[in-house]
Amino acid sequence: MSNKRVAFIGLGVMGYPMAGHLQKAGYDVCVYNRTQAKAAAWVEAHGGRRADTPAQACAGAQMAFCCVGNDDDLREVVLGPEGMLAGLEGNTVLVDHTTASAEVARELYAQAAGQGVAFLDAPVSGGQAGAENGVLTVMVGGQTEAFEKARPVIGSFARSVKLMGESGAGQLTKMVNQICIGGLVQALAEGLHFATRAGLDPKAVVEVISKGAAQSWQMENRYESMVDNHFDYGFAVDWMRKDLGIVLDESRRNGAQLPVTALVDQFYADVQEMGGGRWDTSSLYKRFEHKKS
Amino acid sequence: MSNKRVAFIGLGVMGYPMAGHLQKAGYDVCVYNRTQAKAAAWVEAHGGRRADTPAQACAGAQMAFCCVGNDDDLREVVLGPEGMLAGLEGNTVLVDHTTASAEVARELYAQAAGQGVAFLDAPVSGGQAGAENGVLTVMVGGQTEAFEKARPVIGSFARSVKLMGESGAGQLTKMVNQICIGGLVQALAEGLHFATRAGLDPKAVVEVISKGAAQSWQMENRYESMVDNHFDYGFAVDWMRKDLGIVLDESRRNGAQLPVTALVDQFYADVQEMGGGRWDTSSLYKRFEHKKS
Amino acid sequence: MSNKRVAFIGLGVMGYPMAGHLQKAGYDVCVYNRTQAKAAAWVEAHGGRRADTPAQACAGAQMAFCCVGNDDDLREVVLGPEGMLAGLEGNTVLVDHTTASAEVARELYAQAAGQGVAFLDAPVSGGQAGAENGVLTVMVGGQTEAFEKARPVIGSFARSVKLMGESGAGQLTKMVNQICIGGLVQALAEGLHFATRAGLDPKAVVEVISKGAAQSWQMENRYESMVDNHFDYGFAVDWMRKDLGIVLDESRRNGAQLPVTALVDQFYADVQEMGGGRWDTSSLYKRFEHKKS
Amino acid sequence: MSNKRVAFIGLGVMGYPMAGHLQKAGYDVCVYNRTQAKAAAWVEAHGGRRADTPAQACAGAQMAFCCVGNDDDLREVVLGPEGMLAGLEGNTVLVDHTTASAEVARELYAQAAGQGVAFLDAPVSGGQAGAENGVLTVMVGGQTEAFEKARPVIGSFARSVKLMGESGAGQLTKMVNQICIGGLVQALAEGLHFATRAGLDPKAVVEVISKGAAQSWQMENRYESMVDNHFDYGFAVDWMRKDLGIVLDESRRNGAQLPVTALVDQFYADVQEMGGGRWDTSSLYKRFEHKKS
């Protein structure tokens, strides 16, 4: 078991470049992906190795990463008969970059601990561009010792890596992130929609108001594609709805009130109905202006 | 009528320092305030002169400013028998810094034009601190020629001065600003509330998520006072409700849909009910946590 | 001035049949309508007389009714140079059936009182069918003595006539009515939309659930046209928005919180945008299903 | 196996009187309850028998009923090692009166079918009073043949029993019921809150407006306890939130948009936070007026 042997399970739009950064940083990466052609392409592009199952990819690895779709995918890839825990030896670290529930994080943490594997929930923000440029932000839940081991490795593809608390705390932090984005994007969409109806030039408006208390990353980075009616990129509405579903479930447990988040989640249902499941989250704007397109 | 003679009507928390900057910049300022003691204090502090009526303050001025409470105050101070238009000569400029409706702006523009006075609606953002430090952002509606005359004078207390379009466009731009802030602050409040319920350290959470797509001026500048339950400062809820009332009225005319803005306006009604009319707009957070205070 | 002489100003879809019921009940009705052809048609159909101005219609009348569009129409028809108060003698009663603000009611009450005329604000519910069948519900604000005089006359076209309090109380009661309807219709629309998506037969569902705690007049009388996508009748969205605008303005004064009402008002803006200003209020359902029509 | 032998599992506020009506109607009822003392009390009051496990209660029964808390309770009581399916013979009917998800209904339907038992999902409405008076409304999903067998037995405690479609359709119908109630009660709460702020007498207002288009069962049956601030009875907020959670989960699958339902669910979270988990659903009113209590 070499210090440099790592596994990466799940080569989606995020995992593919993340695994690439690990290989470039000098780790000996063995990948697994459900669609094997993608794994083959990755090996062709980056070197490294690929395996036929998560368990095989993890065999002999000191640290294993995964980044899959949702709670169910995650359970399967970690706990399944050919799953990661079937391949990992004791005294290793399993880092999960999936945005999932805090519940599944704690469940997998307990299962992994049973065989001496330290599980870290480590969802990311920064999107596809952040993954490709290796500048993701990573929010981690789990034990300090495992975090200290994983931090430099995660640093291969992240600009900021932070331990937020015990198991589940990474997921919970990501949820706060999504809550803040939902209402903010809707407010921005309402503002730009109003600007258009008022006969103002949205570009000029943003130039002025982004200097003050209304400023946001979304305003600076999304207003242009919003008013240009261009949404074929970015963070998909389908993923946002999945995340908000996790948020709203968790709020039923912790008693938080999220009225605007709950409402915006319903507006995203409308975007899905319009055929926009793959559009960027900024497409909330299109709900107001779609009759004109 | 000297190029350097200006009038300033309304010495509230914004107008007082704005007029001060004009005097410091070398203009010969004559002020008027309903409560005369404040005008006297201003003269004592800054030099300049004061008058007994808006009309007197404007007599002989090349340019006149006002910054009062709402549409009704504005109509009175401009159109009243002792109002600004009663004092201003032709070929002068009247700059209104009140946040008011686009309707009243257009109405006063027309009235002023009738006697050769160019009216500019010029609401500001940047708050009390921006006024005191002379770094306001000013959004202007009106004619280009008058704007070009006023721009350097406004520059005495502003960092950014921009012509947004014809009469009313300044007010409409300010409305977009308030729309964007309303939903954004509510989303931030929900995020921090959730973080607290989830057992996270809000400060640590903000440190991480403010690096990415959830970032906003409000997050960076308000999260700390929100979680510290400290709201005795900033932009008052009563003023925000006044502004959102103007926004929602205007949306009835231009057909814009503002679901989250309308909802947040109602949440501000709850804050008022809690006794928070003078609290900062970030006090939306307190609605969730007030049982603990 | 005969006990039987009455005036009726405003022969819209409500006023036309209301005035007809008065004439049938034996009153000597003199009508006025802005579009004179309608007044002529009314006289042809019902007998009675018509006048060229509201003032003329009111001359010699013991009691005068009006039913017009909004606050501005009402002020004009009552206070204008040829308005009702210009024609009415002292010791008469002016009954206003317009749905308007409580403010305008109190203003007209005061103006009328100044010349010995008792003003009653008396908005109605029951819709066009209620007006035609003479079974309206009338909510009255004003003084008891005037109410007692007007009650039997109003009884010509109403099933229920009730004094709710001092001037304005009739309008405020009507506002409560509209608040209760807004959220209720939206909830019903969501229920039927969900039923359709769930593959249920909406008719069968309503048959069952209208027996219990979910029952409402709207459910019993509107579900069928909702699922049949038939909205060309009933109480128009444009009128509902006017009423909700009055409600929301009044709530700014009395401090009431109306989150769902404010939200539903925005959804009605969406219906207007879809071209549904003339559709029945139940068309909130169409927002969900319009892509299929 | 006698035609008259039936089992009843779950003697809560609903199940206790329902089982009693069965015994009174001449069925030979064997009950089971987790807290055995309640089962003993039931037998003392009604006759019949009690068993130590669901399986024992079902042994020899022709038809078995259950009415428990939620999906998890239901799975345990039906599928557990000592569960109902362990006791039921083939060619029998299992009627579930729990308000649960359509998913669990379909899952149990399939499991039961595997051993020749016909499963009917049969949630009820009518509340505790309806159960005690034997006048419940029952919405059933499942196969016609089983429904026809069960209908007369269910008739012991129900006024209306209706087959809504295949397995799950009973639960889906109950969901529509809860959707319609949520927004309706909130609208009523807003209306009464506004009435109070407007200085009107809510009783007089309801007397008038319940004659028309704003009428609802909730208005007629709940307004009085609402304005009297009396909520210690009825259908508990905790149960409503459980039901709305099921509704919102299902809507993620069928694509229905439920903006007001989602918002009202959050307002119920606020009531829970106020300590009102056991209050009647009409306590949404108390959110507005609690500072005065």
Coordinates of N, CA and C in Angstrom, one line a residue, chain A residues 1-3 5-7 54-64 78 83-95 111-119 149:
Chain A
M1 N 0.8 -1.2 0.0 CA 0.0 0.0 0.0 C 0.9 1.2 0.0
S2 N 0.9 1.9 -1.1 CA 1.8 3.1 -1.3 C 1.1 4.3 -0.9
N3 N 1.8 5.3 -0.4 CA 1.3 6.6 -0.1 C 0.8 7.3 -1.3
R5 N -0.7 5.7 -3.9 CA -1.8 5.0 -4.6 C -3.1 5.6 -4.2
V6 N -3.9 6.2 -5.1 CA -5.2 6.6 -4.8 C -6.2 6.1 -5.8
A7 N -7.5 6.0 -5.4 CA -8.6 5.6 -6.3 C -9.5 6.7 -6.5
P54 N -15.5 -0.7 -8.3 CA -14.9 0.2 -7.3 C -14.0 -0.5 -6.4
A55 N -14.3 -1.7 -6.0 CA -13.5 -2.5 -5.1 C -12.1 -2.7 -5.7
Q56 N -12.0 -3.1 -6.9 CA -10.7 -3.3 -7.6 C -9.9 -2.0 -7.6
A57 N -10.6 -0.9 -7.9 CA -9.9 0.4 -8.0 C -9.3 0.8 -6.7
C58 N -10.0 0.4 -5.6 CA -9.5 0.8 -4.2 C -8.5 -0.1 -3.7
A59 N -8.3 -1.3 -4.3 CA -7.4 -2.3 -3.7 C -6.0 -1.7 -3.7
G60 N -5.4 -1.7 -2.5 CA -4.0 -1.2 -2.4 C -3.9 0.3 -2.3
A61 N -5.0 1.0 -2.4 CA -5.0 2.5 -2.3 C -4.9 3.0 -0.9
Q62 N -4.2 4.1 -0.7 CA -4.1 4.7 0.6 C -5.3 5.6 0.9
M63 N -5.8 6.1 -0.2 CA -6.9 7.1 -0.1 C -7.8 6.9 -1.3
A64 N -9.1 7.0 -1.1 CA -10.0 6.8 -2.2 C -11.0 7.9 -2.3
V78 N -20.3 2.6 -2.5 CA -19.5 2.4 -1.3 C -19.8 1.1 -0.6
G83 N -18.2 -2.8 -3.9 CA -18.1 -1.4 -3.6 C -16.7 -1.0 -3.0
M84 N -16.5 0.2 -2.7 CA -15.3 0.7 -2.3 C -14.8 0.1 -1.0
L85 N -15.8 -0.1 0.0 CA -15.4 -0.7 1.3 C -15.0 -2.1 1.1
A86 N -15.4 -2.8 0.0 CA -15.0 -4.1 -0.2 C -13.5 -4.2 -0.7
G87 N -13.0 -3.1 -1.2 CA -11.6 -3.0 -1.6 C -10.6 -2.4 -0.7
L88 N -11.1 -1.4 0.1 CA -10.2 -0.6 0.9 C -9.7 -1.5 2.1
E89 N -8.4 -1.3 2.4 CA -7.8 -1.9 3.6 C -8.1 -1.0 4.8
G90 N -7.7 -1.4 6.0 CA -7.8 -0.6 7.2 C -6.8 0.6 7.1
N91 N -7.1 1.6 8.0 CA -6.2 2.7 8.1 C -6.0 3.5 6.8
T92 N -7.1 3.6 6.0 CA -7.1 4.4 4.8 C -8.2 5.4 5.0
V93 N -8.3 6.3 4.0 CA -9.3 7.4 4.0 C -10.2 7.4 2.8
L94 N -11.5 7.5 3.0 CA -12.4 7.5 1.9 C -13.0 8.9 1.9
V95 N -12.8 9.7 0.8 CA -13.2 11.0 0.7 C -14.4 11.1 -0.4
Q111 N -20.3 2.8 8.9 CA -20.0 1.6 8.2 C -18.4 1.5 8.0
A112 N -17.9 2.6 7.5 CA -16.4 2.6 7.2 C -15.6 2.4 8.5
A113 N -16.0 3.1 9.5 CA -15.3 3.1 10.8 C -15.2 1.6 11.3
G114 N -16.3 0.9 11.0 CA -16.3 -0.5 11.4 C -15.2 -1.4 10.8
Q115 N -14.6 -0.9 9.7 CA -13.5 -1.7 9.2 C -12.3 -0.8 9.1
G116 N -12.2 0.2 9.9 CA -11.0 1.0 10.1 C -10.7 2.0 9.0
V117 N -11.7 2.3 8.2 CA -11.6 3.3 7.1 C -12.2 4.6 7.6
A118 N -11.5 5.7 7.5 CA -12.0 7.0 7.9 C -12.8 7.7 6.7
F119 N -14.1 7.9 7.0 CA -14.9 8.5 5.9 C -15.0 10.0 6.1
K149 N -4.7 14.2 6.9 CA -4.1 13.3 5.8 C -4.6 13.7 4.5

